[in-house]
Each structure stands twice: as structure tokens, then as C-alpha cells.
């Protein structure tokens, strides 16, 4: 409900009070604690409190070898596991100055887009749930299961794949891979319109999201918001377009941009991105070139002295991997610029003046994965 | 109500389409889900193949793998007796442990379901806890995809035809880059350290070489081996036999890497500058060492570093013992040994050359002058064949022949030589004879595969055109009218399995006499000690059994002041064991005289 409509106040004096939302709260999707300052139901201030799932991943990298680091990134934004793996691999490959084969590039891109689809599906399911529609969760998980099966068959794991290694990938794609991906795309093309029917056009959902939680283009830029959350405000920030990596330079796709920047616009971005992801996969799936699976690298990779930076577009926004190497087998310092952290910083700004229930909808459309924020 | 609102109200009703369909969730009773063929589930470890190197435990960044003692598995050389235990509260199923397993024993299975309310039941000894896993392997380690490098950097050698022309060193050594690449293959499991009689710090110096810190490598090597260049060239390298990489590929060239590290110091002075050992102030004690062989030199070097005044008595004009006089110069050049002896002398070890104990000085004199005595006297006397005609001119012992050649003296061997024996001395004598221009035949009573000599030495000999006649038992040496060797007569043998379970015995075949015309015969069937320099009172106290001194674990003999090591005290009889003896004795002598520790 819009702030302007709330002009009639009860008589008498009101007092601000604090309430803890989380760390155990279903709408925070993990162990995030939001310290809310409320005046009645109106959010006056949101103070996110982090650290409940901090695992020192950046510190751990300082005594792990580059091969070992890859799997740690599975556990940051676990819904973008493939893309995180890819980011580290690309950064290490940059340092080693090796070029992976076209086959690896294409497979990485397909996997990344499947990951994005799977992540957006899960997000769609829980966004419905956050706004009171339980059915969406069942729909999303039904279709997401197909992607998980594809991952399991090729990568040997369903969530934390650890499939990409510096120089290539762990093993070649499964013989069934192309067939099953095509089956999935055909299936999902019929299901995605159903998602729209079920939720996007739902009048209750529209009421909960349209015109709620505006974020202006300027604010999105100044807070460093990336991903669909920023693109809804009209910020063109898709790394796949700006700095194409892997096989993104050889495929056609649109960068989805919004105009309004409200909660529904952020929702719409992801639905449209799913169509684009399917479009990317369709272009590549029949054109996987032959090539070696792994470039020749030493068992213990040593990067030359220097700094290496690689950014990729995860399902949540821009992930930057910054390696500072002193020539040893472990990085001197490794930093992850995770999209969730920057996106969280804007939540106070966006949610002020809206009701607690709107805060849940706003948070849902920023799609937070808490281990990505905390690392 | 606008059209939009009506649409938005009705459209979600499409969910009713699903009303009569079967649910996508699993029904009870649960239908078991078969994981995909590549699923990375619980581990399986082939217990008999695993050598307990602990590489899996090292690579695991979650510290999910502990190496634990398993009662059914006996630790032995090349097997630590430990096996990986995996904590499934920590494991992340990344499969790096499988990628680095050198033996390929560790694999992952398709099993993924385990329910228990006791946390301890999530600690699995892979393979023992789940023997059924063998049937469900998913991710296994193949040689091609393993992160280990199973191929050795080849060592450059002289061609066989080139070699026989001179005594030039056959092995040419690694370049810096080759050494670094080879060193990078090491997985630092430390099984080699355990197998080395001297327990050298092998992974440490290999890592230093890999990190291009050659000086550090040399310092680490000198921690407990003062003759590393000799070991780098001629060591029997028990370490490489147990190398974890060697279980499926070629072991890391530990010997060549040590050789590389020692060759970075081109002379004794440079060695001194790099190693720069701490020499303690003299403590006033005097230790005498008899015999400047590997064990004696080792004891002397480390005692001198500890501040003892050390004197070595050596009968020959040069130090090194059997490594100087028994090993041909194409394997161990004279400059190399000189460099190491000069370095040992430079830190204050006094070597009295040409001083034979028992002749030039009595043992009693030395004993009375010193606070402790170390005997590294070795086995100077060769066994004789005990057959007719051994007194013929041209019939000699191989060790004596090598001694003469290494002393740069001449001896007539003619152009056809027969060598009796199959050990390293026999091969050395054969290859030296070949370099002297003779046609060489080796007679060995068992099969070629039973020969105790190093495999590559045998191959080297064959490359140089040496003929090996296996299953031949010599029975007589024929003389000509001048008393010179004319021919050797031998019987062919057949291998008879030993009833007691030992290795097959050669049994002569009656009437298979063969006569081989030769100009000289060399026997290389082993050596023995010569303890005539010891006075009777000492011989009573120092017990000798089967030709060797009896020593305790500290190399101490029956006389508390006398220690012994090397061939004359241990049965392994190689240079590195002798060095280990010397090192142990040094520590024991230091404890005895200075107390403490």
C-alpha cells in the first residue's frame, strides 16, 4: 500500500520501536538478521546485521591452492554455483595466460545459463511464497528438478557442482546432455507462460508489488546495485554484454531493462531473463564444438606475481574475483565482490516508509542468498 | 472491476489443470532413487592397494580426511599402515582426494544416503565401513585424468657406444628447469623418508628445488648426509622403490634431484659457503674414526660440527672407502669425491691417509688416546670361488680389480673376461672391463631377474654389449702351460623350487659342461671383513658374529667406548645405510660424552 494513502493517522502519540526480523525468519531466506525500526507498521529504518553464516572463505583461500579454491565458491551463492566456479577459473586462467578450448567455453556458457534458469525458478517459487502464494513453490521445484538431473548426470552433483576446474572442466559432458537440455527447454517453454498466468497476472500479487519499493537509477548506481535489481531501474549493467566472457560474444540476446524500478519491475526482469537464457542455450546446444576438456596445467598451480580481476554475471548480479598473487601456490589475498552484499546495502534506502509486509516483497525481488552476502 | 482485475483474478485458476494429475513428489513407501553414473557420493577405498600416503588428507581443504591406524593393515616399507577416515560432516564431495590419489585406490561411489543419530557413525573408514561400495563406483582416478604426473623427466645419458670408449660419466644430470619440473611431481607424502635408512628430509629438499631455492635444498640435504653427491650418483635409492607416484607410474627421480642440488655447488669452498654450518667451539673431547668410508666420514663430520676433535685413520691414499675404490669412475667421478672430502676436511676433520691400523699404529694406542672410537672398516676381503685353478694368473677378485683401476694402476686382463656373480660389483667389474676393451661374459647361477644388481645397471651393461649367461655354475678354471687362465668350465643349472618356500635354487645339470675360452676370470660373489688389526682383548669384548660386529641400536659394540657402523656392522651393506650408521653413532657418542638429550 502506498505511503501517500496512509495520511490518516490515529490520534495520539506513537512511539518508535525495534523488532528483530531474523536471523531465523523464513522471508530472509537464510540467517540474516534485520533490525527494524518501526513506527506502527511503517518501516523507519532497516539495519541489516550480518555474520551469522560467515565462514571466512576469503581467508581460507589464502592457504588453499587455486584448485581447492574453486569448490569454496560453490558455497557462496550456491544457486549460482557454476557461475561462481567459472569466475574463479577465468581469473586463474587470466593469470596463467591460458585460453580454454571453444568446447569448454560453450559448455561453460550453457551450464551458466542453466544455473541462471534454475536460480530464477527457485527465486520465483519463493517470491510467490513470500507474498502468500504457496503453489508457485511446487511449480518451480517441479521444473527445477529437471535441471538438477541434467547437472547430476554430467557433473556428478546437483547443487555444489564443482565442475569447472582451472583450464577446463572436470570431465566431458554426458552423452545424454544435449538431448536432455533440449527436452528441458521444450518443456519449460510451455511452463513459463503458466508462471505468468499463476503469479505475474495475479491481482493479489500485483497489489503487493506494483508501485512498491522504488529504486531510482541514480540510487542504484550509487549503492552499487547490480543484476536484475538494478536493471529494473534502467541501469544497463549486464557483464555478459559489457565484458563478454566465455561464449557470450557469439550469442544473440537482449539485455532486459526496466523503466519503473518498483518491486514488480524487478520481478518482471527475471521472468524475461529466463526467456533470454533459454534463447542463449538454444543457440549453443547444437553447436558445441569439439575440443580438449582441460588445458595442460600443473597439479599445483602457481600464478605469477600480480593482480588478476575477473567479473561475471551471476543470477544475482556482478560477481568480481580479485586475486592478488605473490607467485606462490596460494593467493596472497583473494577478494570476492559479491552481488548480494552490495544489493543488501540498498535495502534500508528502498524500504523506508513502506510497511513491514512490503519489506518482505522488496527483499524477495532483490533475491538475497545469505551465504553470498556473508561468505 | 476493470478487465485487468478480472483477468488477474481468473488466470491463477489455471492451476486447477493440475488437479487430477499424479503428484511430482515421491510417494510413501519411498521409491528408491538411483543416482546417476557420475554421482559423487561416499568414498570407497581399496584397502590393499592404498599405501597410506596421506595425499588425500593433505589436499582436503575441509580437513575431512584423517589418516588413522587400521588394525588389519601392517605398516611396512612403502606403506604407512594408515588409511583415510572420512568425516561426512565435513566432506564436500569435491573429489579432489580422488584426483590426487597416486595409487588410484580411492574412488567415489553412487551411495549418498546414510541416516544415523550418532555423529560418530559419520566417520567412515572408506572401504572398510562400506565394502559394498565397490560395486557402485562412480568417480575413479585414471592415470590420464589424475592431477599427479606419472611420467618422469628423462635423464640425459651418453649413448652405449660412446660410453665404452672412456670413463666419462654416463649420466649427464638435470638442468635447472628439468629439475624444477621433476621436483614438482613430488606429493610430499614422506614415505621415502621412512624408507631411507638415513631418513633424509626428502620432501623438504624436493620442495625447495621445486621452489627454485637450490641453496636451501643443499642445506636441508646436509642436515643428515655429508656425502650427498655420492648418494646423488650411486645411492641404492630405497626411497624411489616406495615412492607413492611409483605405484602407478615412474617414481620421482629423488636421486637425480639430490644430484642436481649438490651440483649447484661446484667446489668445496662453494659448498662451505652455501651450507655454512654452525661449528660449535671445541669441547676438548677426542674421537678417533677408523676407516674413511661413508660411515666413518659421516660420524666424523657431524662430530666435528659438535665441537669434537676428530681424527680419521685411513689405510689408502684417498678417502671414500668402497665408494672411492669400488665404484667405477664413470658412475662416480674422482672430482666429485675430492670435492666432498675437501669440504669435510675444511670444517676441521683430520684425515691421516696411508695409515693402516695394526701396522702403522696399533688399535690400542688409538683406543687409549681417544674418548670414543668409531670403526667403519668395511669388508675389504673378497670371497674366493673355491674351485680348481683359482690360483691361475689372470684369475682375480672383482673388488681388487676395481681397486687397482680406481687407483689408476694397470692390470693385464686380456681381451676376453668372465665375471662370476650378479651383484653390483659384478656389473661394475664387467662394465669397467668393457671400457678396457675386453669382451665380457657374466656368469650368474640364477636367472637374470634374480640378479641383485640394479635393474638399470643391468640394462646399462647390456647396452654396452656385455653378455649375461644366466644359470651357469663355474666348476673349474683351466690353465695353460704358463699357469695363465685359458678357459672357464661351467655347468648349466635348472631352477628347482625350494621346498621351504624360499626362492628357487639353482641345481646343476649333470653333463651340461660348457667350456668358455677366456683370458681372465673375476669373482664377484661377496666380500668379508678383516679384523686382524684388533688386539685379542678387544676382540673378546667386541663380539663378532657371522663376520660382523654386534652392535646395539646406537651402533655401540660390547666395549662402551667403541662404536661401529657400515658394512662391518649392518647387513644391508650399502652406502646410505653406512651413512645412517655414522649419523646414529655420532648422536650416541655425543650423548655419552656430553650427556643430555
mmCIF file of N, CA and C in Angstrom, chain A residues 60 64-65 67-68 71-72 75 135 139 142 152-158 160-163 170-175 191 194 197-198 201-203 206-207 210 296 299 302, chain B residues 4-5 7-9 11-12 14-18 21 24-25 34-40 58-62 92-96 99 138-139 145 147-149 210-211:
data_model
loop_
_atom_site.group_PDB
_atom_site.id
_atom_site.type_symbol
_atom_site.label_atom_id
_atom_site.label_comp_id
_atom_site.label_asym_id
_atom_site.label_seq_id
_atom_site.Cartn_x
_atom_site.Cartn_y
_atom_site.Cartn_z
ATOM 1 N N UNK A 60 40.230 -18.350 3.966
ATOM 2 C CA UNK A 60 40.578 -19.742 3.658
ATOM 3 C C UNK A 60 41.334 -19.849 2.339
ATOM 4 N N UNK A 64 44.817 -22.116 0.599
ATOM 5 C CA UNK A 64 44.409 -23.199 -0.283
ATOM 6 C C UNK A 64 45.047 -22.986 -1.649
ATOM 7 N N UNK A 65 45.204 -24.077 -2.375
ATOM 8 C CA UNK A 65 45.711 -23.919 -3.733
ATOM 9 C C UNK A 65 44.549 -23.503 -4.636
ATOM 10 N N UNK A 67 43.269 -24.782 -7.153
ATOM 11 C CA UNK A 67 42.310 -25.852 -7.447
ATOM 12 C C UNK A 67 41.319 -26.030 -6.313
ATOM 13 N N UNK A 68 41.811 -25.897 -5.086
ATOM 14 C CA UNK A 68 40.934 -26.101 -3.939
ATOM 15 C C UNK A 68 39.952 -24.951 -3.777
ATOM 16 N N UNK A 71 36.110 -24.960 -5.320
ATOM 17 C CA UNK A 71 34.925 -25.568 -4.698
ATOM 18 C C UNK A 71 34.365 -24.702 -3.575
ATOM 19 N N UNK A 72 35.200 -23.842 -2.980
ATOM 20 C CA UNK A 72 34.678 -22.970 -1.915
ATOM 21 C C UNK A 72 33.608 -22.039 -2.466
ATOM 22 N N UNK A 75 29.882 -22.558 -2.440
ATOM 23 C CA UNK A 75 29.144 -22.332 -1.196
ATOM 24 C C UNK A 75 28.915 -20.876 -0.889
ATOM 25 N N UNK A 135 1.520 -22.221 -4.079
ATOM 26 C CA UNK A 135 1.558 -23.114 -5.235
ATOM 27 C C UNK A 135 2.807 -22.907 -6.078
ATOM 28 N N UNK A 139 5.413 -25.588 -8.341
ATOM 29 C CA UNK A 139 5.635 -25.484 -9.784
ATOM 30 C C UNK A 139 7.123 -25.327 -10.081
ATOM 31 N N UNK A 142 9.235 -28.373 -9.358
ATOM 32 C CA UNK A 142 8.988 -29.456 -10.320
ATOM 33 C C UNK A 142 9.888 -29.265 -11.551
ATOM 34 N N UNK A 152 23.298 -33.390 -12.423
ATOM 35 C CA UNK A 152 23.770 -34.608 -11.762
ATOM 36 C C UNK A 152 24.389 -35.556 -12.772
ATOM 37 N N UNK A 153 23.754 -35.658 -13.914
ATOM 38 C CA UNK A 153 24.232 -36.619 -14.905
ATOM 39 C C UNK A 153 25.602 -36.223 -15.444
ATOM 40 N N UNK A 154 25.795 -34.930 -15.677
ATOM 41 C CA UNK A 154 27.062 -34.509 -16.259
ATOM 42 C C UNK A 154 28.117 -34.204 -15.207
ATOM 43 N N UNK A 155 27.713 -33.556 -14.116
ATOM 44 C CA UNK A 155 28.700 -33.062 -13.150
ATOM 45 C C UNK A 155 28.888 -33.983 -11.956
ATOM 46 N N UNK A 156 27.947 -34.859 -11.698
ATOM 47 C CA UNK A 156 28.076 -35.741 -10.551
ATOM 48 C C UNK A 156 27.573 -35.134 -9.260
ATOM 49 N N UNK A 157 26.974 -33.951 -9.343
ATOM 50 C CA UNK A 157 26.414 -33.345 -8.143
ATOM 51 C C UNK A 157 25.268 -32.455 -8.572
ATOM 52 N N UNK A 158 24.370 -32.176 -7.629
ATOM 53 C CA UNK A 158 23.146 -31.466 -8.003
ATOM 54 C C UNK A 158 23.159 -29.992 -7.627
ATOM 55 N N UNK A 160 26.157 -28.258 -5.476
ATOM 56 C CA UNK A 160 27.516 -27.720 -5.413
ATOM 57 C C UNK A 160 28.354 -28.514 -6.403
ATOM 58 N N UNK A 161 28.308 -28.066 -7.641
ATOM 59 C CA UNK A 161 28.795 -28.902 -8.735
ATOM 60 C C UNK A 161 30.305 -29.079 -8.769
ATOM 61 N N UNK A 162 31.031 -27.997 -8.552
ATOM 62 C CA UNK A 162 32.490 -28.067 -8.619
ATOM 63 C C UNK A 162 32.920 -28.725 -9.930
ATOM 64 N N UNK A 163 32.319 -28.307 -11.005
ATOM 65 C CA UNK A 163 32.527 -28.987 -12.288
ATOM 66 C C UNK A 163 33.628 -28.317 -13.104
ATOM 67 N N UNK A 170 35.946 -30.692 -15.335
ATOM 68 C CA UNK A 170 36.323 -31.952 -14.694
ATOM 69 C C UNK A 170 36.271 -33.123 -15.670
ATOM 70 N N UNK A 171 35.194 -33.252 -16.379
ATOM 71 C CA UNK A 171 35.083 -34.277 -17.417
ATOM 72 C C UNK A 171 34.150 -33.785 -18.499
ATOM 73 N N UNK A 172 34.072 -34.533 -19.559
ATOM 74 C CA UNK A 172 33.274 -34.098 -20.698
ATOM 75 C C UNK A 172 31.787 -34.205 -20.365
ATOM 76 N N UNK A 173 30.977 -33.513 -21.164
ATOM 77 C CA UNK A 173 29.545 -33.592 -20.933
ATOM 78 C C UNK A 173 29.068 -35.020 -21.167
ATOM 79 N N UNK A 174 27.981 -35.362 -20.474
ATOM 80 C CA UNK A 174 27.419 -36.702 -20.595
ATOM 81 C C UNK A 174 26.820 -36.862 -22.008
ATOM 82 N N UNK A 175 26.857 -38.053 -22.590
ATOM 83 C CA UNK A 175 26.289 -38.246 -23.933
ATOM 84 C C UNK A 175 24.823 -37.811 -24.031
ATOM 85 N N UNK A 191 5.951 -24.163 -19.854
ATOM 86 C CA UNK A 191 5.650 -23.937 -18.441
ATOM 87 C C UNK A 191 5.809 -22.477 -18.035
ATOM 88 N N UNK A 194 2.829 -20.448 -17.989
ATOM 89 C CA UNK A 194 1.985 -20.798 -16.834
ATOM 90 C C UNK A 194 2.380 -20.018 -15.601
ATOM 91 N N UNK A 197 0.682 -16.826 -15.834
ATOM 92 C CA UNK A 197 -0.738 -16.954 -15.526
ATOM 93 C C UNK A 197 -0.959 -17.053 -14.026
ATOM 94 N N UNK A 198 -0.092 -17.811 -13.403
ATOM 95 C CA UNK A 198 -0.304 -18.113 -11.993
ATOM 96 C C UNK A 198 0.034 -16.933 -11.086
ATOM 97 N N UNK A 201 0.178 -12.309 -13.334
ATOM 98 C CA UNK A 201 -1.070 -11.610 -13.581
ATOM 99 C C UNK A 201 -2.013 -11.660 -12.384
ATOM 100 N N UNK A 202 -1.564 -12.308 -11.330
ATOM 101 C CA UNK A 202 -2.426 -12.462 -10.153
ATOM 102 C C UNK A 202 -2.675 -11.102 -9.508
ATOM 103 N N UNK A 203 -3.914 -10.797 -9.325
ATOM 104 C CA UNK A 203 -4.256 -9.456 -8.869
ATOM 105 C C UNK A 203 -3.734 -9.183 -7.455
ATOM 106 N N UNK A 206 -0.036 -8.548 -7.831
ATOM 107 C CA UNK A 206 0.172 -7.220 -8.409
ATOM 108 C C UNK A 206 0.014 -6.138 -7.351
ATOM 109 N N UNK A 207 -1.010 -6.288 -6.543
ATOM 110 C CA UNK A 207 -1.267 -5.295 -5.493
ATOM 111 C C UNK A 207 -0.098 -5.236 -4.508
ATOM 112 N N UNK A 210 3.234 -3.910 -7.310
ATOM 113 C CA UNK A 210 3.236 -2.745 -8.203
ATOM 114 C C UNK A 210 3.278 -1.457 -7.409
ATOM 115 N N UNK A 296 46.463 -28.004 -20.490
ATOM 116 C CA UNK A 296 47.523 -28.577 -19.663
ATOM 117 C C UNK A 296 47.911 -27.576 -18.580
ATOM 118 N N UNK A 299 49.703 -29.649 -11.535
ATOM 119 C CA UNK A 299 48.816 -30.071 -10.453
ATOM 120 C C UNK A 299 48.713 -28.948 -9.418
ATOM 121 N N UNK A 302 50.614 -22.243 -9.873
ATOM 122 C CA UNK A 302 51.207 -21.046 -9.272
ATOM 123 C C UNK A 302 50.981 -19.888 -10.219
ATOM 124 N N UNK B 4 -8.744 -5.865 -16.444
ATOM 125 C CA UNK B 4 -7.463 -6.374 -15.956
ATOM 126 C C UNK B 4 -7.628 -7.119 -14.637
ATOM 127 N N UNK B 5 -8.402 -6.538 -13.766
ATOM 128 C CA UNK B 5 -8.552 -7.158 -12.451
ATOM 129 C C UNK B 5 -9.293 -8.493 -12.557
ATOM 130 N N UNK B 7 -9.215 -10.450 -15.144
ATOM 131 C CA UNK B 7 -8.248 -11.382 -15.732
ATOM 132 C C UNK B 7 -7.301 -11.894 -14.644
ATOM 133 N N UNK B 8 -6.828 -10.952 -13.861
ATOM 134 C CA UNK B 8 -5.874 -11.300 -12.811
ATOM 135 C C UNK B 8 -6.477 -12.196 -11.745
ATOM 136 N N UNK B 9 -7.791 -12.131 -11.626
ATOM 137 C CA UNK B 9 -8.437 -12.982 -10.639
ATOM 138 C C UNK B 9 -8.639 -14.384 -11.186
ATOM 139 N N UNK B 11 -7.082 -15.865 -13.941
ATOM 140 C CA UNK B 11 -5.945 -16.592 -14.532
ATOM 141 C C UNK B 11 -5.257 -17.578 -13.585
ATOM 142 N N UNK B 12 -5.049 -17.195 -12.340
ATOM 143 C CA UNK B 12 -4.383 -18.176 -11.462
ATOM 144 C C UNK B 12 -5.151 -19.475 -11.349
ATOM 145 N N UNK B 14 -5.750 -21.377 -13.495
ATOM 146 C CA UNK B 14 -5.165 -22.400 -14.384
ATOM 147 C C UNK B 14 -4.511 -23.502 -13.588
ATOM 148 N N UNK B 15 -4.159 -23.203 -12.348
ATOM 149 C CA UNK B 15 -3.535 -24.237 -11.517
ATOM 150 C C UNK B 15 -4.465 -25.433 -11.363
ATOM 151 N N UNK B 16 -5.749 -25.220 -11.557
ATOM 152 C CA UNK B 16 -6.693 -26.324 -11.422
ATOM 153 C C UNK B 16 -6.439 -27.408 -12.466
ATOM 154 N N UNK B 17 -5.731 -27.011 -13.536
ATOM 155 C CA UNK B 17 -5.390 -28.005 -14.568
ATOM 156 C C UNK B 17 -4.654 -29.199 -13.966
ATOM 157 N N UNK B 18 -3.890 -28.908 -12.932
ATOM 158 C CA UNK B 18 -3.066 -29.956 -12.332
ATOM 159 C C UNK B 18 -3.868 -30.861 -11.401
ATOM 160 N N UNK B 21 -3.851 -34.681 -11.740
ATOM 161 C CA UNK B 21 -2.582 -35.324 -12.108
ATOM 162 C C UNK B 21 -1.890 -35.948 -10.904
ATOM 163 N N UNK B 24 4.155 -34.802 -8.230
ATOM 164 C CA UNK B 24 5.557 -34.934 -8.622
ATOM 165 C C UNK B 24 6.437 -35.326 -7.455
ATOM 166 N N UNK B 25 5.914 -35.153 -6.267
ATOM 167 C CA UNK B 25 6.695 -35.542 -5.100
ATOM 168 C C UNK B 25 6.673 -37.053 -4.956
ATOM 169 N N UNK B 34 17.875 -43.960 -7.942
ATOM 170 C CA UNK B 34 19.214 -44.380 -8.363
ATOM 171 C C UNK B 34 19.972 -43.142 -8.820
ATOM 172 N N UNK B 35 21.134 -42.925 -8.220
ATOM 173 C CA UNK B 35 21.916 -41.754 -8.609
ATOM 174 C C UNK B 35 22.521 -41.983 -9.992
ATOM 175 N N UNK B 36 22.890 -40.901 -10.653
ATOM 176 C CA UNK B 36 23.485 -41.031 -11.984
ATOM 177 C C UNK B 36 24.858 -41.691 -11.886
ATOM 178 N N UNK B 37 25.350 -42.158 -13.017
ATOM 179 C CA UNK B 37 26.607 -42.910 -13.025
ATOM 180 C C UNK B 37 27.792 -42.074 -12.544
ATOM 181 N N UNK B 38 27.658 -40.752 -12.662
ATOM 182 C CA UNK B 38 28.797 -39.923 -12.268
ATOM 183 C C UNK B 38 28.632 -39.338 -10.871
ATOM 184 N N UNK B 39 27.580 -39.729 -10.177
ATOM 185 C CA UNK B 39 27.278 -39.084 -8.907
ATOM 186 C C UNK B 39 28.430 -39.218 -7.922
ATOM 187 N N UNK B 40 28.837 -38.100 -7.326
ATOM 188 C CA UNK B 40 29.929 -38.145 -6.353
ATOM 189 C C UNK B 40 29.346 -38.316 -4.953
ATOM 190 N N UNK B 58 45.969 -34.461 2.769
ATOM 191 C CA UNK B 58 46.641 -33.167 2.580
ATOM 192 C C UNK B 58 45.823 -32.250 1.693
ATOM 193 N N UNK B 59 45.267 -32.810 0.636
ATOM 194 C CA UNK B 59 44.584 -31.951 -0.341
ATOM 195 C C UNK B 59 43.248 -31.465 0.213
ATOM 196 N N UNK B 60 42.672 -32.211 1.150
ATOM 197 C CA UNK B 60 41.320 -31.880 1.602
ATOM 198 C C UNK B 60 41.326 -30.566 2.372
ATOM 199 N N UNK B 61 40.678 -29.554 1.800
ATOM 200 C CA UNK B 61 40.692 -28.245 2.438
ATOM 201 C C UNK B 61 39.678 -28.152 3.558
ATOM 202 N N UNK B 62 38.826 -29.164 3.692
ATOM 203 C CA UNK B 62 37.858 -29.159 4.782
ATOM 204 C C UNK B 62 38.361 -29.957 5.972
ATOM 205 N N UNK B 92 32.891 -32.317 1.334
ATOM 206 C CA UNK B 92 32.046 -31.551 0.417
ATOM 207 C C UNK B 92 31.937 -32.247 -0.930
ATOM 208 N N UNK B 93 32.431 -33.461 -1.018
ATOM 209 C CA UNK B 93 32.267 -34.281 -2.234
ATOM 210 C C UNK B 93 32.852 -33.613 -3.477
ATOM 211 N N UNK B 94 33.952 -32.894 -3.295
ATOM 212 C CA UNK B 94 34.540 -32.229 -4.458
ATOM 213 C C UNK B 94 35.392 -33.197 -5.267
ATOM 214 N N UNK B 95 35.806 -34.312 -4.651
ATOM 215 C CA UNK B 95 36.555 -35.380 -5.330
ATOM 216 C C UNK B 95 38.001 -35.012 -5.642
ATOM 217 N N UNK B 96 38.517 -33.957 -5.014
ATOM 218 C CA UNK B 96 39.942 -33.672 -5.217
ATOM 219 C C UNK B 96 40.807 -34.790 -4.651
ATOM 220 N N UNK B 99 41.243 -37.202 -7.250
ATOM 221 C CA UNK B 99 42.114 -36.681 -8.306
ATOM 222 C C UNK B 99 43.586 -36.824 -7.955
ATOM 223 N N UNK B 138 31.642 -44.591 -8.871
ATOM 224 C CA UNK B 138 31.230 -43.588 -9.857
ATOM 225 C C UNK B 138 32.444 -42.807 -10.351
ATOM 226 N N UNK B 139 33.086 -42.071 -9.463
ATOM 227 C CA UNK B 139 34.222 -41.250 -9.885
ATOM 228 C C UNK B 139 35.496 -41.957 -9.467
ATOM 229 N N UNK B 145 43.632 -38.671 -16.168
ATOM 230 C CA UNK B 145 42.957 -37.510 -15.606
ATOM 231 C C UNK B 145 43.485 -37.126 -14.231
ATOM 232 N N UNK B 147 45.642 -35.711 -11.191
ATOM 233 C CA UNK B 147 46.434 -34.482 -11.087
ATOM 234 C C UNK B 147 47.912 -34.803 -10.910
ATOM 235 N N UNK B 148 48.205 -36.075 -10.584
ATOM 236 C CA UNK B 148 49.609 -36.449 -10.447
ATOM 237 C C UNK B 148 50.230 -36.631 -11.822
ATOM 238 N N UNK B 149 51.504 -36.338 -11.897
ATOM 239 C CA UNK B 149 52.229 -36.520 -13.141
ATOM 240 C C UNK B 149 53.019 -37.820 -13.014
ATOM 241 N N UNK B 210 61.813 -27.416 -6.172
ATOM 242 C CA UNK B 210 60.654 -27.008 -6.974
ATOM 243 C C UNK B 210 60.421 -25.510 -6.872
ATOM 244 N N UNK B 211 60.764 -24.953 -5.694
ATOM 245 C CA UNK B 211 60.565 -23.517 -5.497
ATOM 246 C C UNK B 211 61.784 -22.724 -5.948
#
